[in-house]
Coordinates of C-alpha atoms and ligand atoms in Angstrom, one line a residue:
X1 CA -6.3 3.3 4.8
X2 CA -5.4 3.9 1.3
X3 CA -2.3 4.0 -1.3
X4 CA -0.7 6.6 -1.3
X5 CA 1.3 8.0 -4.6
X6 CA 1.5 11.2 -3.7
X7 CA 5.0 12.6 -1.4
X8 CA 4.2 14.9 1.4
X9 CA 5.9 18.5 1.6
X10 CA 4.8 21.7 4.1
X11 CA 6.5 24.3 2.0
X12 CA 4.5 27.0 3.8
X13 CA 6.3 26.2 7.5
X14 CA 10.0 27.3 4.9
X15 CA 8.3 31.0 5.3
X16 CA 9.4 33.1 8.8
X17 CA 7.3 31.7 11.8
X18 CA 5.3 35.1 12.1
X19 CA 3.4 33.2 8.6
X20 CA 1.6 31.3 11.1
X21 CA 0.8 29.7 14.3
X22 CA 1.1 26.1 15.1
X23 CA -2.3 24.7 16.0
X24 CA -4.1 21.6 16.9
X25 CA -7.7 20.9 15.7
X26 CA -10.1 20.8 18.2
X27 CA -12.0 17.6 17.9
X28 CA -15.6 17.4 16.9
X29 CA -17.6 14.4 18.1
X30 CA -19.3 11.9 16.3
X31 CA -18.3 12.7 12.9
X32 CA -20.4 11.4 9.4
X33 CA -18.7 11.2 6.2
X34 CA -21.3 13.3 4.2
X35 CA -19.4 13.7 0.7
X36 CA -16.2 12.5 -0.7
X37 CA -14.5 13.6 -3.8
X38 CA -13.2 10.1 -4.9
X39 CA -11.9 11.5 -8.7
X40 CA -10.3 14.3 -7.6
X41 CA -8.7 12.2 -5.0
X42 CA -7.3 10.3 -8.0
X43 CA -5.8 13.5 -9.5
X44 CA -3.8 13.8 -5.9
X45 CA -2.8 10.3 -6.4
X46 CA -4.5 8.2 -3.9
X47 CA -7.1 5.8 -3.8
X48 CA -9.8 5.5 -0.6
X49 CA -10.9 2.2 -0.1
X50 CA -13.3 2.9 2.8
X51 CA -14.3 6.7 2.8
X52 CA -15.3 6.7 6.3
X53 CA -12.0 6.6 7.3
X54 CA -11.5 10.1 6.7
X55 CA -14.1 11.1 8.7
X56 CA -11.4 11.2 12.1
X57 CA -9.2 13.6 10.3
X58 CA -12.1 15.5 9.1
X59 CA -13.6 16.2 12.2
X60 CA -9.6 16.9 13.5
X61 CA -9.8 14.0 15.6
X62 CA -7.1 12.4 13.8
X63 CA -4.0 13.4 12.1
X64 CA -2.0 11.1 9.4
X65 CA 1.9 11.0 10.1
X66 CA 3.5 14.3 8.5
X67 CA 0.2 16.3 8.9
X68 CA 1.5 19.9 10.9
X69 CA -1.3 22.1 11.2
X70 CA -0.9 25.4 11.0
X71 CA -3.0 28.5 10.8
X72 CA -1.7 31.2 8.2
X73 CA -1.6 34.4 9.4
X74 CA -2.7 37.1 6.6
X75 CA -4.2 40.8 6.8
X76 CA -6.4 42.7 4.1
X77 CA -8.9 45.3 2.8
X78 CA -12.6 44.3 4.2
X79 CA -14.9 46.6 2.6
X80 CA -12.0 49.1 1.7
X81 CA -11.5 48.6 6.0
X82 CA -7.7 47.2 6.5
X83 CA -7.6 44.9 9.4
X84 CA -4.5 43.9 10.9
X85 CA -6.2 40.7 12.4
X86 CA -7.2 38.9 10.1
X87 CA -5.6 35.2 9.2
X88 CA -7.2 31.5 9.3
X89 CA -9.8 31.9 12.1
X90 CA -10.9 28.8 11.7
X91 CA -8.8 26.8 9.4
X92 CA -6.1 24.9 9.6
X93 CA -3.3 24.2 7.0
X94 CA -2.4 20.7 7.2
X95 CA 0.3 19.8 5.1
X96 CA 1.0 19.5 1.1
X97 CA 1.1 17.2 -1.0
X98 CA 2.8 16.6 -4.7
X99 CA 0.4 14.6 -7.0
X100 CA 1.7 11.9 -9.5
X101 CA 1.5 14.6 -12.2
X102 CA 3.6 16.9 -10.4
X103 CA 0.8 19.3 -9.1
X104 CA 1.0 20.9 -5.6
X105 CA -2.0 20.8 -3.3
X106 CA -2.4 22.7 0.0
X107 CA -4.7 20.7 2.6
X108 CA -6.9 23.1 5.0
X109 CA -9.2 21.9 7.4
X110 CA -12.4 24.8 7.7
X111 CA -13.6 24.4 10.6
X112 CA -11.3 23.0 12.8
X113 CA -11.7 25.0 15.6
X114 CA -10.3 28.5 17.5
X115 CA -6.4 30.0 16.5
X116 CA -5.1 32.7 17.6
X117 CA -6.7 34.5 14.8
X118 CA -10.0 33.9 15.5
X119 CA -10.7 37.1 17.0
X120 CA -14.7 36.4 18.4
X121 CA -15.2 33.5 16.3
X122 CA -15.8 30.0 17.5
X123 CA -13.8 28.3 14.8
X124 CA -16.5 26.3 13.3
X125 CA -18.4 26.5 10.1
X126 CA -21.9 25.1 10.0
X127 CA -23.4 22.6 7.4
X128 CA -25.0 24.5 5.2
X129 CA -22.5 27.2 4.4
X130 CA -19.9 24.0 4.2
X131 CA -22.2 22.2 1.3
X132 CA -22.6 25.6 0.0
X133 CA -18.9 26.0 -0.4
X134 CA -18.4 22.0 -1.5
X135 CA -20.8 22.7 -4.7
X136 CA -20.1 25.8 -5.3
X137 CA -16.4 24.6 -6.2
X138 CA -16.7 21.7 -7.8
X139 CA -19.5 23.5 -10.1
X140 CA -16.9 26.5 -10.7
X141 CA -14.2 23.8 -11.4
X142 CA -16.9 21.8 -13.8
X143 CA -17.3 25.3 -15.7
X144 CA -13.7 25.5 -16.2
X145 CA -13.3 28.4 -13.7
X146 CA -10.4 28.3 -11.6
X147 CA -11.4 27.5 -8.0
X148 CA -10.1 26.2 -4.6
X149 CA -11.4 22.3 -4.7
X150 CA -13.6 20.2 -2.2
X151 CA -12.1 16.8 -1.3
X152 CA -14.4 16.2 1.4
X153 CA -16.7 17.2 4.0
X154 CA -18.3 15.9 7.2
X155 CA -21.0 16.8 9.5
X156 CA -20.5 16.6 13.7
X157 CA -23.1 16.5 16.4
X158 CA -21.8 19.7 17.9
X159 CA -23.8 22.3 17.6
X160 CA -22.9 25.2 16.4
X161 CA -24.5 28.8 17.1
X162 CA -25.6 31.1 14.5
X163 CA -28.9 33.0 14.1
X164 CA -30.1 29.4 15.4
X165 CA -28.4 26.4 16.6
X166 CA -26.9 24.7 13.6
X167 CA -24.6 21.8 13.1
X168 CA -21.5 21.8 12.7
X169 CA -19.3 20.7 9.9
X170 CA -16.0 20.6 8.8
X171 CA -14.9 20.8 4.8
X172 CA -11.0 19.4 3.6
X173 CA -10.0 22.4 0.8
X174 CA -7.9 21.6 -1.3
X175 CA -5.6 23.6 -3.7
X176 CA -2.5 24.6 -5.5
X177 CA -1.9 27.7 -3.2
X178 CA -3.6 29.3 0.0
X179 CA -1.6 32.3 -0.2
X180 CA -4.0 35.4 -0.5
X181 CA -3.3 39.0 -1.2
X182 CA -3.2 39.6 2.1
X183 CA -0.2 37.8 2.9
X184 CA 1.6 40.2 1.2
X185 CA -0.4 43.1 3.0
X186 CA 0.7 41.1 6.2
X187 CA 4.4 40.9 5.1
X188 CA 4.5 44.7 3.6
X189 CA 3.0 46.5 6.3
X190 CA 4.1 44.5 9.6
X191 CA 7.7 42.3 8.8
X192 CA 9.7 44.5 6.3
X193 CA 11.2 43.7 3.1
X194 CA 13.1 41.3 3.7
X195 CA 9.9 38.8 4.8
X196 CA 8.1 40.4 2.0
X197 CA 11.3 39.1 -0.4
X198 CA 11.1 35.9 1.2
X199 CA 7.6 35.6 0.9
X200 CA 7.2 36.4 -2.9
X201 CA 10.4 34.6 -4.1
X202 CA 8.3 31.6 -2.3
X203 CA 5.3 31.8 -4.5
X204 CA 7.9 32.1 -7.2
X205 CA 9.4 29.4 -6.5
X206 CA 6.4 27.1 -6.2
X207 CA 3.8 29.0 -8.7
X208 CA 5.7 30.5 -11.3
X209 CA 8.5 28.4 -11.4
X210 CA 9.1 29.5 -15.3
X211 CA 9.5 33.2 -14.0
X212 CA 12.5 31.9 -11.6
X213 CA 15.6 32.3 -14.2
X214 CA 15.1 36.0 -14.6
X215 CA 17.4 38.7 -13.2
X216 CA 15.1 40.0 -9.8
X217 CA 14.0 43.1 -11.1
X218 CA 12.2 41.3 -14.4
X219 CA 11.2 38.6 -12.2
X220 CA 9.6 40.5 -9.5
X221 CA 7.7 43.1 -12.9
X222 CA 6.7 39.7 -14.8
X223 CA 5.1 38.3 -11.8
X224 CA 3.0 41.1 -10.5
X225 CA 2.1 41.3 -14.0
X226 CA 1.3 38.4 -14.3
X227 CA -1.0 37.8 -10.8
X228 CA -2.7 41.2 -12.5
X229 CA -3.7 39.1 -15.6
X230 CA -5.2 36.3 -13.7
X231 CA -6.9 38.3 -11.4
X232 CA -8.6 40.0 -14.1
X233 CA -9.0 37.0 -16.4
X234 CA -10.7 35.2 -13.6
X235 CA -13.1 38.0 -12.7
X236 CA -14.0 38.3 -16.9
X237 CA -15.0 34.4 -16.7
X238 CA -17.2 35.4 -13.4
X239 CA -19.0 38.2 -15.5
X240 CA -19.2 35.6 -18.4
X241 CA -21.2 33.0 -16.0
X242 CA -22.8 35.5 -13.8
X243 CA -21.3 34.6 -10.9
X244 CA -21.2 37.2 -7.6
X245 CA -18.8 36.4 -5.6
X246 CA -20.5 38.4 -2.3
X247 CA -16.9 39.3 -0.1
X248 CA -14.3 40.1 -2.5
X249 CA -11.8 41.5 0.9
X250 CA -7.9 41.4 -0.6
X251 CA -8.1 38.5 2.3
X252 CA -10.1 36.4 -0.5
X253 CA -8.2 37.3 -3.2
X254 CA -5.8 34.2 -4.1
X255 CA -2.3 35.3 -5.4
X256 CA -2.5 32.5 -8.4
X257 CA -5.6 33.5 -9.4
X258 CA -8.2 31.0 -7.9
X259 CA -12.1 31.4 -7.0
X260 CA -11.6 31.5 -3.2
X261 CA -14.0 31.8 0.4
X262 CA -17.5 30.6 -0.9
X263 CA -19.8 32.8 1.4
X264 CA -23.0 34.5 0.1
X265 CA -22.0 33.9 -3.3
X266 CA -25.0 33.8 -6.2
X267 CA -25.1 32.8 -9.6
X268 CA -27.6 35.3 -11.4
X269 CA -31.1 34.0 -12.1
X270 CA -33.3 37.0 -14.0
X271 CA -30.4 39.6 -15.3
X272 CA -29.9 42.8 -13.0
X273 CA -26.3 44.5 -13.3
X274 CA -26.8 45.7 -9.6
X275 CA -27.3 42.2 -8.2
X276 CA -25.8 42.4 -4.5
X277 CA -25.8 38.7 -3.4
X278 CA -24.3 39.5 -0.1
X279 CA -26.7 41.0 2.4
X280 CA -24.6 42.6 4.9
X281 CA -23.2 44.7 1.6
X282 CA -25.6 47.6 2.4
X283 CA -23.6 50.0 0.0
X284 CA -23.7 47.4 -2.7
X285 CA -19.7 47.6 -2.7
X286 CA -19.3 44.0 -4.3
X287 CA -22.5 44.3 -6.9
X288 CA -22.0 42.3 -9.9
X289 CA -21.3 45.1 -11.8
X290 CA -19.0 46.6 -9.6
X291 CA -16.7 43.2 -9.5
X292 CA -14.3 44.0 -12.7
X293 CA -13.3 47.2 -10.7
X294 CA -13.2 45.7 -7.2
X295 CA -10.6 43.0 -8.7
X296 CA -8.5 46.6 -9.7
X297 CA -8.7 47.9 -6.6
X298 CA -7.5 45.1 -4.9
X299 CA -4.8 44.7 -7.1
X300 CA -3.9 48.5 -6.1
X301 CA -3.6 46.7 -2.6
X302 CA -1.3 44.3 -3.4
X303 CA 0.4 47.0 -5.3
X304 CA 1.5 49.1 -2.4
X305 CA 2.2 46.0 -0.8
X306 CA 5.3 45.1 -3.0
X307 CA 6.4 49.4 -2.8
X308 CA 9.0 47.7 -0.4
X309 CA 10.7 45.7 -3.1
X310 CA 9.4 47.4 -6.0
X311 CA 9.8 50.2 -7.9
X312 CA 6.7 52.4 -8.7
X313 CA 6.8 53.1 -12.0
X314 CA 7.1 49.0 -12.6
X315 CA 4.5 48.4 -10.2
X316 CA 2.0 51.2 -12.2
X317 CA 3.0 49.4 -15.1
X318 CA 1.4 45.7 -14.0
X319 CA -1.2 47.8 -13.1
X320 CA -2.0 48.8 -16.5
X321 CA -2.1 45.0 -17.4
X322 CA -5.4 45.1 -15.4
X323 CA -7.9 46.7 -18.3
X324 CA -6.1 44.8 -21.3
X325 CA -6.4 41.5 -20.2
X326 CA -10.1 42.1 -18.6
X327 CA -11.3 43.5 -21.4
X328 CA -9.6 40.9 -23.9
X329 CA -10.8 38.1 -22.0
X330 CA -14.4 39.6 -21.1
X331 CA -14.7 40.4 -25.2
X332 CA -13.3 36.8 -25.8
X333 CA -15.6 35.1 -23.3
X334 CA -18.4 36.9 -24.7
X335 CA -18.0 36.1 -28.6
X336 CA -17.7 32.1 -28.1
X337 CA -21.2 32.4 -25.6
X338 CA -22.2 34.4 -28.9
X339 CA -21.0 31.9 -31.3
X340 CA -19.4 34.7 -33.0
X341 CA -15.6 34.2 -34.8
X342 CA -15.1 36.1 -37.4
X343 CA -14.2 39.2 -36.6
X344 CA -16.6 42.6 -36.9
X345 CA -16.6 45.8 -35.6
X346 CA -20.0 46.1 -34.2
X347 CA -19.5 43.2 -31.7
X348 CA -18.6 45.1 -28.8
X349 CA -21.8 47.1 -29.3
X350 CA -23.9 44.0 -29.3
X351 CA -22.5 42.4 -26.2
X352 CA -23.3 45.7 -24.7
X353 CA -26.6 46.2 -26.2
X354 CA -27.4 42.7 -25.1
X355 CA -26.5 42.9 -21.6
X356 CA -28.7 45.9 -21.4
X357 CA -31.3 44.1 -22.8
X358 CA -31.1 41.1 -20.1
X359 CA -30.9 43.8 -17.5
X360 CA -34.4 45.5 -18.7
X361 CA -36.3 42.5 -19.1
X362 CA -34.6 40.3 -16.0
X363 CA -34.3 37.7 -18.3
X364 CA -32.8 34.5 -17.2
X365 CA -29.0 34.8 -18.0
X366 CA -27.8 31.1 -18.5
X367 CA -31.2 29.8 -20.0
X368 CA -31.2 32.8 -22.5
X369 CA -27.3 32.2 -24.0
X370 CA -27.9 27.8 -23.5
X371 CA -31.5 28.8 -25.9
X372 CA -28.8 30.3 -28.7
X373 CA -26.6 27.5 -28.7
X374 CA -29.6 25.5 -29.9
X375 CA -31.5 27.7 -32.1
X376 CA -31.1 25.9 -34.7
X377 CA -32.0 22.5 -33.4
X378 CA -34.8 23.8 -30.8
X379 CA -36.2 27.4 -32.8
X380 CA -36.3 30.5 -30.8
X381 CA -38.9 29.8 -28.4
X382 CA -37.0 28.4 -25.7
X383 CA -35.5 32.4 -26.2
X384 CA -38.5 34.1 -26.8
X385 CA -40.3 32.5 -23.9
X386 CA -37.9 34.2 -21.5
X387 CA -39.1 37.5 -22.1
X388 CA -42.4 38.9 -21.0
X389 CA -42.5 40.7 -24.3
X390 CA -41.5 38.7 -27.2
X391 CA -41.5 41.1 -29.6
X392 CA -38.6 43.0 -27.6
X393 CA -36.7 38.9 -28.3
X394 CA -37.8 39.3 -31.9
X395 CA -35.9 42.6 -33.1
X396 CA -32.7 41.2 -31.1
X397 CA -33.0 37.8 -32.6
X398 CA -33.7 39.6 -35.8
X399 CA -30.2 41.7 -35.3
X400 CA -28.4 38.3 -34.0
X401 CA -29.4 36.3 -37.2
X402 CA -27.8 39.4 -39.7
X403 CA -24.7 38.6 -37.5
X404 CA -24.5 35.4 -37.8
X405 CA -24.6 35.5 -42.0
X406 CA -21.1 37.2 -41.7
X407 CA -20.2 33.6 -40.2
X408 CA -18.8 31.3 -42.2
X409 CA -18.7 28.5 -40.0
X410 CA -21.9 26.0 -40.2
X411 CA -24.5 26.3 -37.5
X412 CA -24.2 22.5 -35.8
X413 CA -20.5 23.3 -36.1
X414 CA -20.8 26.6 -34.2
X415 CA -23.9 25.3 -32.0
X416 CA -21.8 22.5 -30.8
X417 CA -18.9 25.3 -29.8
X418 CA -21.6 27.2 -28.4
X419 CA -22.9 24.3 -26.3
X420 CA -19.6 23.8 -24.4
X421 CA -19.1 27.2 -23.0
X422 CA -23.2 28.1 -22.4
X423 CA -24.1 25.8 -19.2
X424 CA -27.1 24.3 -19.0
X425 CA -26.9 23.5 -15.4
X426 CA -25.7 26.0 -12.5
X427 CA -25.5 26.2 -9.2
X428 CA -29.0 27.8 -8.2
X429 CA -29.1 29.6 -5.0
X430 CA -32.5 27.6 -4.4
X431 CA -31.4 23.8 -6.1
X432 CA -28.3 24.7 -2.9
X433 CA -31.0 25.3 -0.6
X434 CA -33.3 22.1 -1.3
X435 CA -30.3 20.0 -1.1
X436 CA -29.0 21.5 2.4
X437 CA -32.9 21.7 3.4
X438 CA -32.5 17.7 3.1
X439 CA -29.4 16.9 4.1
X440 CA -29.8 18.5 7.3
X441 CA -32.4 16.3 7.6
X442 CA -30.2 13.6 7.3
X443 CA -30.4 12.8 3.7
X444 CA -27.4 13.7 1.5
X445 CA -28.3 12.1 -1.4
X446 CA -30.0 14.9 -3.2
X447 CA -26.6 16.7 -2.8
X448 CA -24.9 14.4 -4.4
X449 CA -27.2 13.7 -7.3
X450 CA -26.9 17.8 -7.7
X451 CA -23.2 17.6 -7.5
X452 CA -22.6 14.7 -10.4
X453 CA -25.0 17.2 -12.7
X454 CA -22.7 20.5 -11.9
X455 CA -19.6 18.4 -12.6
X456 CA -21.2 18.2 -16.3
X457 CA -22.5 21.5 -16.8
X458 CA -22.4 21.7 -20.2
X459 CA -23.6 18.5 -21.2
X460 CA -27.4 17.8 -21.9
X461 CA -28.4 15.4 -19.5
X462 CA -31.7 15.2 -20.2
X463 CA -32.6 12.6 -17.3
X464 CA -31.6 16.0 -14.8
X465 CA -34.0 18.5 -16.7
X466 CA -35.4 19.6 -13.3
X467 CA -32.2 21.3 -12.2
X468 CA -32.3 23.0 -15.5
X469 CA -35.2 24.5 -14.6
X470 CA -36.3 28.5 -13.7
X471 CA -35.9 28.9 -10.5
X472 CA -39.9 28.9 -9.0
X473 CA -41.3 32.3 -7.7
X474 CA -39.8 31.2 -3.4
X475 CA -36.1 30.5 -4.9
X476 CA -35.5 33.7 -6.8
X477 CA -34.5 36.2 -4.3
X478 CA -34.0 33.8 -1.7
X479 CA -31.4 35.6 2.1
X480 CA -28.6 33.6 2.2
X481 CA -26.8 34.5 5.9
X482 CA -23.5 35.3 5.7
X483 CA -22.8 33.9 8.5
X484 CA -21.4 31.1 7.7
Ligands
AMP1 P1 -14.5 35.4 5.7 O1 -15.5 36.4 5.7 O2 -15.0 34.0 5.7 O3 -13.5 35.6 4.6 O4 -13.7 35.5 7.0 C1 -12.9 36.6 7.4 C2 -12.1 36.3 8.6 O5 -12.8 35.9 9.7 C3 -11.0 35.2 8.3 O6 -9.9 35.5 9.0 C4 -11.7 34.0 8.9 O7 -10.8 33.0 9.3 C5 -12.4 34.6 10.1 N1 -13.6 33.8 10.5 C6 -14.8 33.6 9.8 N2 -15.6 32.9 10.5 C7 -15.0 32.5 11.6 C8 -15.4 31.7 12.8 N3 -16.6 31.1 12.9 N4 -14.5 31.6 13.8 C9 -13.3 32.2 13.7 N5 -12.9 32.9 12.7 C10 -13.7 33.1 11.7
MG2 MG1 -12.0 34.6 4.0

């Protein structure tokens, strides 16, 4: 089927057996490779010769020698809500691998039928949320956000119900760690501390492996310090892209700091602060603007999680960590989509002046910062023109030009920089929807055409300018079901 460099290891099944169940995959029928992620199979360290041949194990039909599926079994917050019942529904851990390079990836199989934590579920996951979830990751990985990965998905000829009668589809996740917040909710609040122990000197031992020579007391603080700065680092680069993430549960909350659980996700067309992307969130709990803070609160989760093990005043103090490293990273993030190095005390004003300004005049987020990174090559219009009234884009521009004298670096120089960290392309909610509109028609084609642009996001591609494009009247505020 294909050489293998990689060495299998299932480092999970070392955890106590209430972690998980054992499971088999319920088979889907008829099974059509639909998308294969041949370069990031490279990273794994092994080469497909005939992609089809993944489509058995894809559709669970099939297991390679060494593959033990399991579903994890995790709790967490839903909408401030703890459930006790959570854990993979509908997913299956399949084993992990150890790339050439050294790196660690977790396989999981969505949609691979009932567990034992599937509670009313049916265990599948249709094909549009599945293409939804395969872009939406390899886009987030292509802007240099950190994200569970998409090796690759099929389609089955079982249908699946829904609001309608969909079909099904299964995708192959990949990445470094499935372990959520909520496994430590799980281990706090059902098995004691000495599962809890076990459980976080495992993600030690396979995450933070630098961390492992310190005394347990400074290991344990440095770690939850640590998972406190990624968290918030990770939701300062979503606020930098506008990206909503829609269900941030402490169940989707991934303890080394990955995007993970695509659902009714939404990268922001026209600027508004208050975007809800999910539609079942009637209390606008997981608004844009309300993400920084929803990161803090579930880090509060996982906080009295480790109470067990840890000592308050330690675990406060990681806590703490949350604000700084947001609000470095956030600033940071902000300044290079600014083009702005040298430093001046009116910058945080600006940012927040400017965000207000996108917000009153819904203009288009990524089209207006991509228009500054070539203002000096393409003039302000491409700016200008996003704004109903130009003259409101005039005094800012105005105020942005003064900035920029207190630069000393030249404009190509800074454009350039400006270029690689202010997409061009994103994932649209309605470019996702033409290409799932076709390939459940059969067709996948358009998919993958939209997939090789996101995998380039910053780079002009001028042959792709359509999916550059505003998003027409129909696509802007377009109800993604969550049901996915
Ligand atoms: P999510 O909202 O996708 O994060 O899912 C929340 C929980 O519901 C997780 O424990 C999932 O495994 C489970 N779940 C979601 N969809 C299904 C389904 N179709 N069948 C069984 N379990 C599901
Ligand atoms: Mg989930």
């Amino acid at each position: 089927m294909s050489k293998n460099s990689f060495q299998v290891e299932h480092r999970y099944l070392e955890l106590p057996d209430s972690f998980y169940s054992r499971v088999q995959p319920s088979p889907l029928s008829e099974p059509r490779m639909v998308c294969f992620n041949q370069a990031l199979a490279s990273d794994m360290g092994f080469l497909v010769r005939d992609e089809n041949d993944w489509a058995a194990i894809g559709a669970g039909a099939e297991l390679l020698e060494g593959m033990d599926p399991v579903a994890m079994k995790y709790t967490g917050h839903q909408f401030g809500m703890y459930n006790p019942e959570l854990g993979d529904g509908r997913g299956l851990l399949l084993w992990e691998t150890v790339g050439p390079d050294g790196t660690r990836w977790d396989w999981h199989l969505k949609g691979a039928g009932t567990t034992p934590y599937s509670r009313f579920g049916d265990g599948r996951a249709v094909l549009r949320s599945t293409i939804r979830e395969y872009l939406c990751s390899e886009a987030m990985h292509g802007l240099g956000i950190p994200t569970t990965r998409a090796l690759f998905m099929i389609s089955a000829k079982d249908p699946v119900r829904r609001e309608s009668i969909e079909t099904a589809a299964a995708l192959m996740r990949v990445a470094k760690s499935h372990i959520r917040f909520g496994h430590f909710e799980f281990a706090a609040h059902h098995e004691g501390p000495e599962a809890l122990k076990t459980l976080l000197e495992h993600v030690i031992a396979l995450h933070f492996p630098h961390l492992i020579s310190l005394p347990e007391e400074q290991r344990y603080a440095r770690w939850f310090e640590e998972v406190v700065e990624r968290t918030a680092r990770l939701i300062a680069k979503w606020q930098a892209v506008g990206f909503c993430h829609g269900v941030m549960n402490s169940d989707n909350m991934s303890i080394i700091g990955d995007t993970f659980d695509y659902g009714p996700f939404a990268f922001l067309d026209d600027f508004d602060a208050g975007f809800v992307c999910n539609h079942s969130d009637h209390e606008g709990r997981y608004a844009y603007n309300r993400q920084p803070q929803v990161g803090f609160i579930n880090c509060q989760y996982l906080a009295n999680a480790l109470l067990p093990i840890m000592d308050e005043d330690t675990v406060r103090r990681g806590l703490r960590r949350y604000e700084t490293a947001y609000n470095e990273h956030f600033k940071h993030q902000m300044l290079a989509k600014l083009g702005l190095e040298e430093a001046d005390g009116s910058d945080m004003g600006l940012i927040m002046d400017t965000f207000s300004m996108l917000h009153e005049h819904r203009v288009d987020y990524t089209r207006f910062f991509r228009g500054l990174s070539n203002l000096h090559d393409h003039g302000t219009a491409p700016v200008r023109d996003l704004f109903a009234d130009r003259s409101v884009a005039d005094e800012w521009l105005e105020r942005y030009e003064a900035r920029l004298q207190k630069e000393t670096r030249g404009h190509d120089e800074r454009e350039y920089a400006m270029r690689r960290v202010n997409p061009k392309y994103i994932l649209r909610n309605y470019l996702a929807q033409q290409v799932i509109l076709e390939a459940q028609n059969g067709d996948y084609e358009p998919m993958k055409e939209l997939l090789k642009v996101l995998e380039k996001p910053f780079d002009e591609q001028p042959e792709y300018e359509k999916y550059a494009a505003l998003p027409p009247d129909w696509g802007k505020h377009l109800n993604i079901s969550c049901s996915s």
